[in-house]
Amino acid sequence: MPTAQKKSTVEDQLRALVRLQHIDNRIDQIKKLRGDLPEEIQDLEDERAGLETRLENYKEEINQKKVDKREANVDIKEAEGLIDKYEDQQLQVRNNREYDALTKEIETQKERISEARQTIEEAEETIESHEESIEETEERLAELDKVLDDKKDKLESVLQETEDEEAKLEQIRQEAQEKVDDRYIKAYSKLRNRLRDGRAVVPLKRGAAAGFAVPPQRQVEIRQRKHIVACEHTGRIIVDQELYNETIDEMKEALNV
């Protein structure tokens, strides 16, 4: 009786692992259908956010340059008025000292005009350059919006087709996982993470498992279903093909997945 109980327990664990692997295989297929769309969409949205920030900065700087330009024009008018005033005063001075002082004031206002004109020139260059950049940025944003809409539509289509199934699979996956001992779950999870195809549980087919030959004695152990047998080469858990197929067929019939 103890031996029969042990055999039943191991076989139950093997069946539970096959069920878990089957569910994960289907979840992997669903994720593969989505491909890189979620990551691509996120990258495009990040780029879009960066472009919008850049666009806002361009517009703010243009507004500031327009303010600088207006202020520079005011400075020029004020300086020109002062120059006229000082030149009139020079005609009325009585000594060289007063004349030289007014000449110095006139030079100061001329420098002020020169600086203001330079400010205007730089502002106009910046405005022109930024307006071109804004146009290019808005064109790129329009392109991004079109690409984003297309990729989001594709992703939405895939999600609509698979969302309900994935939710159902996640639910039954949790139930299936609860039937596997913790030590086997840990081993299974490590294998899933390490193996590129995610196949931690594989059937024994014609003396081989996942492309690697299995020694005859190990094949006997696998068919007896009394032990959890791991592949010497890959670490994958190997199960009897008949048990594997029975479990998969039961799941397809009962759960339609």
CSV table of C-alpha atoms in Angstrom, one decimal:
chain,number,residue,atom,x,y,z
A,1,MET,CA,0.0,0.0,0.0
A,2,PRO,CA,2.8,2.6,0.8
A,3,THR,CA,4.4,1.9,-2.6
A,4,ALA,CA,1.1,2.4,-4.4
A,5,GLN,CA,0.5,5.7,-2.5
A,6,LYS,CA,4.0,6.8,-3.5
A,7,LYS,CA,3.5,5.9,-7.1
A,8,SER,CA,0.1,7.8,-7.1
A,9,THR,CA,1.7,10.9,-5.6
A,10,VAL,CA,4.6,11.0,-8.1
A,11,GLU,CA,2.2,10.4,-11.0
A,12,ASP,CA,-0.1,13.1,-9.7
A,13,GLN,CA,2.9,15.5,-9.5
A,14,LEU,CA,3.9,14.5,-13.1
A,15,ARG,CA,0.4,15.2,-14.4
A,16,ALA,CA,0.2,18.5,-12.5
A,17,LEU,CA,3.6,19.5,-14.0
A,18,VAL,CA,2.4,18.6,-17.5
A,19,ARG,CA,-0.8,20.6,-17.0
A,20,LEU,CA,1.2,23.6,-15.8
A,21,GLN,CA,3.6,23.3,-18.8
A,22,HIS,CA,0.7,23.1,-21.2
A,23,ILE,CA,-0.9,26.2,-19.8
A,24,ASP,CA,2.4,28.1,-19.9
A,25,ASN,CA,2.9,27.0,-23.5
A,26,ARG,CA,-0.4,28.6,-24.5
A,27,ILE,CA,0.4,31.8,-22.5
A,28,ASP,CA,3.7,32.0,-24.3
A,29,GLN,CA,1.9,31.6,-27.6
A,30,ILE,CA,-0.4,34.5,-26.7
A,31,LYS,CA,2.5,36.7,-25.7
A,32,LYS,CA,4.3,35.8,-28.9
A,33,LEU,CA,1.2,36.9,-30.9
A,34,ARG,CA,1.7,40.3,-29.3
A,35,GLY,CA,5.4,40.2,-30.2
A,36,ASP,CA,7.3,43.4,-29.4
A,37,LEU,CA,4.2,45.6,-29.8
A,38,PRO,CA,4.0,46.7,-26.2
A,39,GLU,CA,7.7,47.6,-26.0
A,40,GLU,CA,7.5,49.3,-29.4
A,41,ILE,CA,4.5,51.4,-28.3
A,42,GLN,CA,6.2,52.4,-25.1
A,43,ASP,CA,9.3,53.5,-27.0
A,44,LEU,CA,7.2,55.5,-29.4
A,45,GLU,CA,5.3,57.1,-26.5
A,46,ASP,CA,8.5,58.0,-24.8
A,47,GLU,CA,9.8,59.6,-28.0
A,48,ARG,CA,6.6,61.5,-28.4
A,49,ALA,CA,6.8,62.8,-24.8
A,50,GLY,CA,10.3,63.9,-25.5
A,51,LEU,CA,9.3,65.7,-28.7
A,52,GLU,CA,6.4,67.4,-27.0
A,53,THR,CA,8.7,68.7,-24.2
A,54,ARG,CA,11.2,69.9,-26.9
A,55,LEU,CA,8.3,71.6,-28.8
A,56,GLU,CA,7.2,73.4,-25.6
A,57,ASN,CA,10.8,74.6,-24.9
A,58,TYR,CA,11.1,75.9,-28.5
A,59,LYS,CA,7.9,77.9,-28.2
A,60,GLU,CA,8.8,79.3,-24.7
A,61,GLU,CA,12.2,80.4,-26.0
A,62,ILE,CA,10.6,82.0,-29.1
A,63,ASN,CA,8.2,83.9,-26.8
A,64,GLN,CA,11.2,85.0,-24.7
A,65,LYS,CA,13.2,86.1,-27.8
A,66,LYS,CA,10.2,88.2,-29.0
A,67,VAL,CA,10.1,89.9,-25.6
A,68,ASP,CA,13.9,90.5,-25.8
A,69,LYS,CA,13.4,91.9,-29.3
A,70,ARG,CA,10.6,94.3,-28.2
A,71,GLU,CA,12.7,95.5,-25.2
A,72,ALA,CA,15.7,96.0,-27.5
A,73,ASN,CA,13.6,98.2,-29.9
A,74,VAL,CA,12.5,100.3,-26.9
A,75,ASP,CA,16.2,100.6,-25.9
A,76,ILE,CA,17.1,101.8,-29.4
A,77,LYS,CA,14.4,104.4,-29.4
A,78,GLU,CA,15.3,105.6,-26.0
A,79,ALA,CA,19.0,105.8,-26.9
A,80,GLU,CA,18.4,107.6,-30.1
A,81,GLY,CA,16.3,110.2,-28.2
A,82,LEU,CA,19.1,110.7,-25.7
A,83,ILE,CA,21.7,111.0,-28.4
A,84,ASP,CA,19.6,113.8,-30.0
A,85,LYS,CA,19.2,115.5,-26.6
A,86,TYR,CA,23.0,115.3,-25.9
A,87,GLU,CA,23.9,116.5,-29.3
A,88,ASP,CA,21.6,119.5,-28.8
A,89,GLN,CA,23.2,120.2,-25.4
A,90,GLN,CA,26.7,120.0,-27.0
A,91,LEU,CA,25.8,123.1,-29.0
A,92,GLN,CA,25.1,125.0,-25.9
A,93,VAL,CA,28.1,124.0,-23.6
A,94,ARG,CA,30.6,126.6,-22.5
A,95,ASN,CA,33.7,124.4,-21.9
A,96,ASN,CA,35.4,121.3,-23.2
A,97,ARG,CA,34.8,119.4,-20.0
A,98,GLU,CA,31.0,119.6,-20.4
A,99,TYR,CA,31.4,118.8,-24.1
A,100,ASP,CA,33.6,115.7,-23.4
A,101,ALA,CA,31.1,114.5,-20.8
A,102,LEU,CA,28.2,114.7,-23.3
A,103,THR,CA,30.4,113.0,-25.9
A,104,LYS,CA,30.9,110.1,-23.5
A,105,GLU,CA,27.2,109.9,-22.9
A,106,ILE,CA,26.5,109.8,-26.6
A,107,GLU,CA,29.1,107.0,-27.0
A,108,THR,CA,27.4,105.1,-24.2
A,109,GLN,CA,24.0,105.3,-26.0
A,110,LYS,CA,25.6,104.3,-29.3
A,111,GLU,CA,27.0,101.2,-27.5
A,112,ARG,CA,23.5,100.6,-26.1
A,113,ILE,CA,22.0,100.8,-29.6
A,114,SER,CA,24.7,98.4,-30.9
A,115,GLU,CA,24.0,95.9,-28.2
A,116,ALA,CA,20.3,96.2,-28.7
A,117,ARG,CA,20.6,95.6,-32.5
A,118,GLN,CA,22.8,92.6,-31.8
A,119,THR,CA,20.1,91.3,-29.4
A,120,ILE,CA,17.5,91.8,-32.1
A,121,GLU,CA,19.7,90.0,-34.7
A,122,GLU,CA,20.3,87.0,-32.4
A,123,ALA,CA,16.6,86.9,-31.4
A,124,GLU,CA,15.5,86.8,-35.1
A,125,GLU,CA,18.0,84.1,-35.9
A,126,THR,CA,16.9,82.0,-32.9
A,127,ILE,CA,13.2,82.6,-33.8
A,128,GLU,CA,13.8,81.5,-37.4
A,129,SER,CA,15.8,78.5,-36.4
A,130,HIS,CA,13.3,77.4,-33.8
A,131,GLU,CA,10.4,77.9,-36.1
A,132,GLU,CA,12.0,75.5,-38.5
A,133,SER,CA,12.7,73.1,-35.7
A,134,ILE,CA,9.1,73.4,-34.6
A,135,GLU,CA,7.9,72.5,-38.1
A,136,GLU,CA,10.2,69.5,-38.2
A,137,THR,CA,9.1,68.4,-34.7
A,138,GLU,CA,5.4,68.7,-35.5
A,139,GLU,CA,5.9,66.7,-38.7
A,140,ARG,CA,7.7,63.9,-36.7
A,141,LEU,CA,4.9,64.1,-34.1
A,142,ALA,CA,2.3,63.6,-36.8
A,143,GLU,CA,4.3,60.6,-38.1
A,144,LEU,CA,4.6,59.2,-34.6
A,145,ASP,CA,0.8,59.6,-34.0
A,146,LYS,CA,0.1,57.7,-37.2
A,147,VAL,CA,2.5,54.8,-36.3
A,148,LEU,CA,1.3,54.7,-32.7
A,149,ASP,CA,-2.4,54.5,-33.8
A,150,ASP,CA,-1.5,51.7,-36.1
A,151,LYS,CA,0.5,49.7,-33.5
A,152,LYS,CA,-2.2,50.3,-30.8
A,153,ASP,CA,-4.9,49.1,-33.2
A,154,LYS,CA,-2.9,45.9,-33.9
A,155,LEU,CA,-2.2,45.4,-30.2
A,156,GLU,CA,-5.9,46.0,-29.3
A,157,SER,CA,-6.9,43.5,-32.0
A,158,VAL,CA,-4.6,40.9,-30.5
A,159,LEU,CA,-5.8,41.7,-27.0
A,160,GLN,CA,-9.4,41.4,-27.9
A,161,GLU,CA,-8.7,38.0,-29.4
A,162,THR,CA,-6.7,36.7,-26.5
A,163,GLU,CA,-7.6,38.7,-23.4
A,164,ASP,CA,-10.4,36.4,-22.2
A,165,GLU,CA,-8.4,33.3,-22.9
A,166,GLU,CA,-5.3,34.6,-21.1
A,167,ALA,CA,-7.4,35.6,-18.0
A,168,LYS,CA,-8.9,32.1,-18.0
A,169,LEU,CA,-5.5,30.5,-18.4
A,170,GLU,CA,-4.0,32.6,-15.6
A,171,GLN,CA,-6.8,31.5,-13.3
A,172,ILE,CA,-6.4,27.8,-14.0
A,173,ARG,CA,-2.6,28.2,-14.0
A,174,GLN,CA,-2.9,29.2,-10.3
A,175,GLU,CA,-5.0,26.2,-9.6
A,176,ALA,CA,-2.6,23.9,-11.4
A,177,GLN,CA,0.4,25.4,-9.6
A,178,GLU,CA,-1.2,24.8,-6.2
A,179,LYS,CA,-1.2,21.0,-7.0
A,180,VAL,CA,2.5,20.9,-7.5
A,181,ASP,CA,4.9,20.5,-4.5
A,182,ASP,CA,6.9,23.6,-3.7
A,183,ARG,CA,10.3,21.9,-4.5
A,184,TYR,CA,9.1,21.0,-8.0
A,185,ILE,CA,7.6,24.4,-8.6
A,186,LYS,CA,11.0,26.0,-7.8
A,187,ALA,CA,12.8,23.6,-10.1
A,188,TYR,CA,10.2,24.1,-12.8
A,189,SER,CA,10.4,27.9,-12.5
A,190,LYS,CA,14.1,27.9,-12.7
A,191,LEU,CA,14.1,25.8,-15.8
A,192,ARG,CA,11.4,28.0,-17.4
A,193,ASN,CA,13.6,31.0,-16.9
A,194,ARG,CA,16.8,29.4,-18.0
A,195,LEU,CA,15.5,27.6,-21.1
A,196,ARG,CA,15.0,29.7,-24.2
A,197,ASP,CA,11.8,27.8,-25.3
A,198,GLY,CA,10.4,27.7,-21.8
A,199,ARG,CA,9.8,23.9,-22.0
A,200,ALA,CA,10.6,22.6,-18.6
A,201,VAL,CA,8.5,19.5,-18.9
A,202,VAL,CA,8.9,17.3,-22.1
A,203,PRO,CA,7.6,13.9,-23.1
A,204,LEU,CA,9.8,10.9,-23.9
A,205,LYS,CA,9.5,10.1,-27.6
A,206,ARG,CA,11.2,7.3,-29.3
A,207,GLY,CA,14.0,7.1,-26.7
A,208,ALA,CA,14.7,10.8,-26.6
A,209,ALA,CA,13.5,14.0,-24.9
A,210,ALA,CA,13.8,17.4,-26.5
A,211,GLY,CA,16.4,16.1,-28.9
A,212,PHE,CA,18.6,14.3,-26.4
A,213,ALA,CA,18.9,10.5,-26.2
A,214,VAL,CA,17.7,9.0,-22.9
A,215,PRO,CA,19.6,5.9,-21.6
A,216,PRO,CA,17.4,2.7,-21.6
A,217,GLN,CA,17.4,2.4,-17.8
A,218,ARG,CA,16.2,6.0,-17.4
A,219,GLN,CA,13.5,5.3,-20.0
A,220,VAL,CA,12.2,2.4,-17.8
A,221,GLU,CA,12.1,4.7,-14.7
A,222,ILE,CA,10.2,7.3,-16.7
A,223,ARG,CA,7.6,4.8,-17.8
A,224,GLN,CA,7.2,3.5,-14.3
A,225,ARG,CA,6.2,7.0,-13.1
A,226,LYS,CA,7.7,6.4,-9.7
A,227,HIS,CA,10.3,9.2,-9.8
A,228,ILE,CA,10.8,12.7,-11.1
A,229,VAL,CA,13.4,12.2,-13.8
A,230,ALA,CA,15.5,15.1,-15.2
A,231,CYS,CA,17.4,15.1,-18.5
A,232,GLU,CA,21.1,14.8,-18.0
A,233,HIS,CA,21.8,17.4,-20.6
A,234,THR,CA,19.2,20.1,-20.1
A,235,GLY,CA,17.7,19.5,-16.7
A,236,ARG,CA,14.2,19.2,-18.2
A,237,ILE,CA,11.7,17.0,-16.4
A,238,ILE,CA,10.9,14.0,-18.6
A,239,VAL,CA,7.6,12.3,-18.5
A,240,ASP,CA,6.1,9.2,-20.1
A,241,GLN,CA,4.7,10.1,-23.5
A,242,GLU,CA,1.4,8.3,-22.8
A,243,LEU,CA,0.9,10.2,-19.5
A,244,TYR,CA,1.9,13.4,-21.3
A,245,ASN,CA,-0.6,12.9,-24.1
A,246,GLU,CA,-3.4,11.7,-21.8
A,247,THR,CA,-3.0,14.8,-19.6
A,248,ILE,CA,-2.9,17.2,-22.6
A,249,ASP,CA,-6.0,15.6,-24.1
A,250,GLU,CA,-7.9,15.8,-20.8
A,251,MET,CA,-7.1,19.5,-20.6
A,252,LYS,CA,-8.1,20.2,-24.1
A,253,GLU,CA,-11.4,18.4,-23.6
A,254,ALA,CA,-12.2,19.8,-20.2
A,255,LEU,CA,-10.9,23.4,-20.6
A,256,ASN,CA,-10.8,23.9,-24.3
A,257,VAL,CA,-7.2,25.3,-24.2
